[in-house]
Short mmCIF file of C-alpha atoms and ligand atoms in Angstrom, two decimals:
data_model
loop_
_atom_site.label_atom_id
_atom_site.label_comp_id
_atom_site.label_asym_id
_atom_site.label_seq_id
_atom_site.Cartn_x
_atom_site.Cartn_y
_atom_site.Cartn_z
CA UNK A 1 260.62 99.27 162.92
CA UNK A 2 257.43 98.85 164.37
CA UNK A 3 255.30 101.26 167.24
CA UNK A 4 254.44 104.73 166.34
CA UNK A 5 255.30 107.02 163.74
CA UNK A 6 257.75 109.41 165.27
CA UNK A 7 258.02 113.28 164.84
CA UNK A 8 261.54 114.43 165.99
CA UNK A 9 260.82 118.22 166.41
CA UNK A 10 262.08 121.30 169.27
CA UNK A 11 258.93 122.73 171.07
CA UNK A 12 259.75 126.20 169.90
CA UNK A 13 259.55 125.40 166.11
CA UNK A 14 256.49 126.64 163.76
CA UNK A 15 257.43 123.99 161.05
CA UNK A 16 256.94 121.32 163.52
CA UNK A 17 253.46 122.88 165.16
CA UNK A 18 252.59 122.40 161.31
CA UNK A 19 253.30 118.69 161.61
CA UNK A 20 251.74 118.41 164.91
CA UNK A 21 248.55 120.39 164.30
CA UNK A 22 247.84 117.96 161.05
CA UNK A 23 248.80 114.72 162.99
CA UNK A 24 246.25 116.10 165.38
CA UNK A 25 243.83 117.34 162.96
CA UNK A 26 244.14 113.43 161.37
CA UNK A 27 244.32 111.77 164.72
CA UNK A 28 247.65 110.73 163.92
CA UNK A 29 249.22 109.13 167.21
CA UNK A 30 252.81 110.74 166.69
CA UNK A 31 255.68 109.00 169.13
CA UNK A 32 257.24 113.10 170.19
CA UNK A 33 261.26 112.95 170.29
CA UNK A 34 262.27 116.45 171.56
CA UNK A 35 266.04 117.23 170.19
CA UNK A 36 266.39 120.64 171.36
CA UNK A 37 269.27 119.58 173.31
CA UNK A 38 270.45 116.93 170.05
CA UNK A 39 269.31 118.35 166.53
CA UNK A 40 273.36 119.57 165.97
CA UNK A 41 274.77 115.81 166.08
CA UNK A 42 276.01 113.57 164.30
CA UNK A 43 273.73 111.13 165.12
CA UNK A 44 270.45 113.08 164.00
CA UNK A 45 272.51 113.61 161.39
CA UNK A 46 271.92 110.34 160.11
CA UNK A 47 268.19 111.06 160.57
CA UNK A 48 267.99 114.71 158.81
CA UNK A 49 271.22 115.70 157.00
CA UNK A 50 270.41 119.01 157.36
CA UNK A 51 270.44 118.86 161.27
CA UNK A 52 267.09 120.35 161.41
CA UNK A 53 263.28 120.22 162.86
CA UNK A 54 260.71 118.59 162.14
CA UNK A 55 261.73 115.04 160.82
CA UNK A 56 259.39 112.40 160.70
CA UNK A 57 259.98 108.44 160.67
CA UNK A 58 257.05 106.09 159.75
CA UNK A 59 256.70 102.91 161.32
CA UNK A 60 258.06 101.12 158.47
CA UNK A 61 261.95 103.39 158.87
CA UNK A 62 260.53 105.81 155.81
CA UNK A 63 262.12 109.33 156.61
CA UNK A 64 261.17 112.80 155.91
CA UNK A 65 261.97 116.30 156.55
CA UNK A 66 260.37 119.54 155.59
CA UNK A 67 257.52 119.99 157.31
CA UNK A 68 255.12 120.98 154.13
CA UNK A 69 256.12 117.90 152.88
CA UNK A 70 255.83 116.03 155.32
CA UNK A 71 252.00 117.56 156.46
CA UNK A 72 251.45 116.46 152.72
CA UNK A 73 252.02 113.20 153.38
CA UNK A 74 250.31 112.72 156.77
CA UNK A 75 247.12 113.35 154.64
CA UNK A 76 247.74 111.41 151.85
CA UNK A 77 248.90 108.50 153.81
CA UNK A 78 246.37 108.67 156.49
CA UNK A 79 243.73 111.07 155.40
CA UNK A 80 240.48 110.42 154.51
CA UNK A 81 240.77 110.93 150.44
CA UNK A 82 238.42 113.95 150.47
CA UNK A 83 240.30 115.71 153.55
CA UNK A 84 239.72 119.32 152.89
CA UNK A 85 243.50 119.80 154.28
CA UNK A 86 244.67 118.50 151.08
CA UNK A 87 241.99 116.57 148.93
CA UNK A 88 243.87 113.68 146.42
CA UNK A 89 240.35 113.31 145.20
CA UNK A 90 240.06 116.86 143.94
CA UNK A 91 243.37 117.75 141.72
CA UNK A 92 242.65 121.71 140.82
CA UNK A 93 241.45 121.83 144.65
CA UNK A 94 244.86 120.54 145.59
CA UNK A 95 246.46 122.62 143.18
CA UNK A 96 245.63 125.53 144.21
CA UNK A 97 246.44 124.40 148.05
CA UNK A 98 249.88 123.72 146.10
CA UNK A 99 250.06 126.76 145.11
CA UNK A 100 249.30 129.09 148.21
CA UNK A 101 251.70 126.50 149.55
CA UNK A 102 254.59 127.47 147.32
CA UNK A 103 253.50 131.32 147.88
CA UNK A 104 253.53 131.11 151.68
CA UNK A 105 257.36 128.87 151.07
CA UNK A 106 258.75 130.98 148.27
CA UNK A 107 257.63 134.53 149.39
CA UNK A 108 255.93 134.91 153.11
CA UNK A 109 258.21 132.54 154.82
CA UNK A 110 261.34 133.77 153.20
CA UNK A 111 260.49 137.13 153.79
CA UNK A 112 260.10 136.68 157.22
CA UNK A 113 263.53 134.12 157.63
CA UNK A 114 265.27 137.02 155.86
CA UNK A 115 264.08 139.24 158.75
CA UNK A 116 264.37 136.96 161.66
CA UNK A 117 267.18 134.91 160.92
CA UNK A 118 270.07 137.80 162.14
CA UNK A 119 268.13 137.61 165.47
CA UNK A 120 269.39 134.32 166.15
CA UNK A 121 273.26 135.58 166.61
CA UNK A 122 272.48 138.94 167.38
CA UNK A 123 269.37 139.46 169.18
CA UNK A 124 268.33 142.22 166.32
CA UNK A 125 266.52 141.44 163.48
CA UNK A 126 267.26 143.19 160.07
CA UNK A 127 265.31 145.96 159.74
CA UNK A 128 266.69 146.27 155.62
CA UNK A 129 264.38 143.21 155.09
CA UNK A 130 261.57 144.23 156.45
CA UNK A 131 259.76 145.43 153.04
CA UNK A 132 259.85 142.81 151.36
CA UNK A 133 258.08 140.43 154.27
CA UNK A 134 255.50 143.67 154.50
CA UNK A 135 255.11 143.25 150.32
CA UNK A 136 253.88 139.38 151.05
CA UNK A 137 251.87 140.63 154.19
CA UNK A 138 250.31 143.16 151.86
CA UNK A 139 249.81 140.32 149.07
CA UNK A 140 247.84 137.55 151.61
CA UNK A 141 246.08 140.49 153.14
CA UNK A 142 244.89 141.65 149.26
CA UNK A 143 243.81 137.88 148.84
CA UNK A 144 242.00 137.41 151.92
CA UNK A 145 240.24 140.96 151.68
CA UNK A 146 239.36 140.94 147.89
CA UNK A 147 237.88 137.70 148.26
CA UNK A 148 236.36 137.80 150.86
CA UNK A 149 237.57 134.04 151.76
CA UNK A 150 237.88 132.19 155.40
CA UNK A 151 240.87 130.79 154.40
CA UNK A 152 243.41 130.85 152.05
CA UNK A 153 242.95 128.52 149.22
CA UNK A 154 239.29 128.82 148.02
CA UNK A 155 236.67 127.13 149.50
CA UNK A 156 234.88 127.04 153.09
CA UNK A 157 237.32 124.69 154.79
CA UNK A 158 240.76 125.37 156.73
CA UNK A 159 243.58 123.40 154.43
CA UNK A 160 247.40 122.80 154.67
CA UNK A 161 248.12 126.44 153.14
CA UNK A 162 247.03 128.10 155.72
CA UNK A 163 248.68 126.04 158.56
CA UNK A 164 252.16 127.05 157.99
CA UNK A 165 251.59 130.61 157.44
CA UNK A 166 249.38 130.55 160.29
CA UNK A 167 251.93 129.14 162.43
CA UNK A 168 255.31 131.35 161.01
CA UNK A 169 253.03 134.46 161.50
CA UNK A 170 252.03 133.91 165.34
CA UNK A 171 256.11 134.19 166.55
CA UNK A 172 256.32 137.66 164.34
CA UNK A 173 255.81 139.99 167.32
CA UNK A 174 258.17 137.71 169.51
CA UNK A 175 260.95 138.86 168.15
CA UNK A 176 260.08 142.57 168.26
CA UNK A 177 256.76 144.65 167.81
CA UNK A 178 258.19 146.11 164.77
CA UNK A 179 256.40 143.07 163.19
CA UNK A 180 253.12 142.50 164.16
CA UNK A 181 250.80 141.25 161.57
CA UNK A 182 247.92 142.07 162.86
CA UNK A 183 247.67 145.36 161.30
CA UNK A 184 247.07 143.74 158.06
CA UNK A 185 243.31 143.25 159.04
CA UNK A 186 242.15 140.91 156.79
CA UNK A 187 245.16 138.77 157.64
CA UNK A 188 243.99 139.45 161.56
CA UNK A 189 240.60 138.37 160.85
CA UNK A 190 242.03 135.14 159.15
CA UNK A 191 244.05 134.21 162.04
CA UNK A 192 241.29 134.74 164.31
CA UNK A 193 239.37 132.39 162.16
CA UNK A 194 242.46 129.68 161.74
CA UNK A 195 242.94 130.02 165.15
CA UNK A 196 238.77 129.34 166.35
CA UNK A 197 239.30 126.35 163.62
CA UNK A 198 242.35 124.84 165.94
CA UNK A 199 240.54 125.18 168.96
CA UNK A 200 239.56 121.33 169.31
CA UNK A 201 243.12 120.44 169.37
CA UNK A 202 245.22 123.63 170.77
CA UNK A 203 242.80 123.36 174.19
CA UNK A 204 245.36 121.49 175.95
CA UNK A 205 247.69 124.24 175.76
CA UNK A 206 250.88 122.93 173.79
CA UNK A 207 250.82 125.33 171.59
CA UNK A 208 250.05 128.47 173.34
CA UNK A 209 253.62 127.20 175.94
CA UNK A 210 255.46 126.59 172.85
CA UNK A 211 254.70 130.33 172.05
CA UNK A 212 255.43 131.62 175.36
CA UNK A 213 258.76 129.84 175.37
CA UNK A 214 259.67 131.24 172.41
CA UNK A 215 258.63 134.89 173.42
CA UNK A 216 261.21 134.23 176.86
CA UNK A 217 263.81 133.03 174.77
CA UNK A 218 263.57 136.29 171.99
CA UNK A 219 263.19 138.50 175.43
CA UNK A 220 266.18 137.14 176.87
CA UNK A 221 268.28 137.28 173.32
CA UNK A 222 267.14 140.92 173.33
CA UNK A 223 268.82 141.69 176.97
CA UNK A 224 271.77 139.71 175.93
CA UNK A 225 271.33 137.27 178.43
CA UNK A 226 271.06 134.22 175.87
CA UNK A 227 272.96 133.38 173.34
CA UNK A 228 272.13 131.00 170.37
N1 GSH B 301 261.82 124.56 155.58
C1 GSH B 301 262.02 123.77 156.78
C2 GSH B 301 262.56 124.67 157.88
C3 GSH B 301 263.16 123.87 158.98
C4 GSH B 301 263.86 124.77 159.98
O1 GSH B 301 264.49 125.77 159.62
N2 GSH B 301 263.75 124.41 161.25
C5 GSH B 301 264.44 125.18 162.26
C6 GSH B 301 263.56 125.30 163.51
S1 GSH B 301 262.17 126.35 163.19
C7 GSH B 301 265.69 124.47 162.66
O2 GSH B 301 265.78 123.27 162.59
N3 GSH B 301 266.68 125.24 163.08
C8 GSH B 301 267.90 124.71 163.57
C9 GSH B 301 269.08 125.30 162.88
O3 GSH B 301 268.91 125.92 161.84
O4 GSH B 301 270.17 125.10 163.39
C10 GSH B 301 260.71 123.11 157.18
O5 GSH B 301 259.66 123.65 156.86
O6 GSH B 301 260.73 122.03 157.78
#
């Protein structure tokens, strides 16, 4: 295999604006192969197992899915060493990107999948759920506050754990505005921030449609005009 790296991913999907927001961060010419209409086959299936978004395939047939992994390995593969996304040159740096990483994985994002995922068959997200995502809202908005930080790992620079959160947190209030993070103000502020940082490469719109598709497709879930 030869050409391109390619990013299999569905427009709607925060993990893969992840992937595409580093690629773009790294000027990382990505070959785009939308599946929205495939991801349930059998032949991705041979690509991702799982059936999922994003998967990525380097140019030399080397596969990987999950997108924090795979964001991980766009920088270390094509990164400048001291990339302040995820520095290999800088280990307790790195670590602690690790481990805002594993927070945002283990805690935020699972709180917010334990919300959202009922949505998906039901067009109602479960409401029983909600205080545990508000416990991890509370948490990153503690951390951003109390430290007065840009971002989430130490330091002056955006990095890789805040560009999943960041992107999970901006469909919260498409699926109702029960969940709108931006009361947490610290964690406002820091989006605002993250979101001034991405403005070099969000200026061509992609991600602001992928958003607004998403928001249509929640709306029409909601009126029961869309099913899953
Ligand atoms: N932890 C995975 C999550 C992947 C994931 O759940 N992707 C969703 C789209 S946001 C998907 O493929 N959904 C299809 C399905 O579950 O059928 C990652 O970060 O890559």
């Amino acid at each position: 295999m030869s050409g391109k790296p390619r990013l299999y991913y569905i427009k709607e999907s925060p993990p893969c604006h992840t992937v595409i927001a580093v690629a773009r961060l790294l000027a990382i010419d990505l070959e785009l192969i939308d599946v929205a209409e495939t991801y349930q086959s059998k032949q991705y299936a041979k690509i991702n197992p799982f059936n999922r978004v994003p998967t990525f395939v380097d140019t030399d047939g080397f596969r990987l899915f999950e997108s924090r992994a795979i964001a991980m390995y766009l920088v270390q593969s094509r990164g400048p060493p001291d990339s302040a996304l995820y520095p290999s040159g800088d280990l307790k740096q790195r670590a602690e990107i690790d481990q805002y990483l594993h927070f945002e994985l283990g805690t935020l994002y699972r709180g917010l999948s334990d919300v959202i995922d009922p949505f998906w068959k039901s067009g109602e997200i479960d409401r029983s759920r909600k205080p545990s995502l508000e416990k991890a809202l509370q948490w990153l908005d503690a951390l951003l506050a109390t430290n007065n930080r840009p971002f989430i790992a130490p330091g002056p620079r955006l990095s890789l754990a805040d560009l999943s959160a960041y992107f999970y947190l901006r469909i919260l209030a498409a699926f109702t505005s029960e969940l709108d993070s931006s009361v947490y103000r610290a964690v406002a502020a820091w989006q605002r921030t993250v979101a001034e940082e991405l403005k070099p490469i969000t200026a061509d719109g992609f991600f602001e449609e992928a958003l607004d598709s998403l928001k249509e497709y929640c709306a029409q879930m909601r009126q029961g005009v869309r099913e899953f």
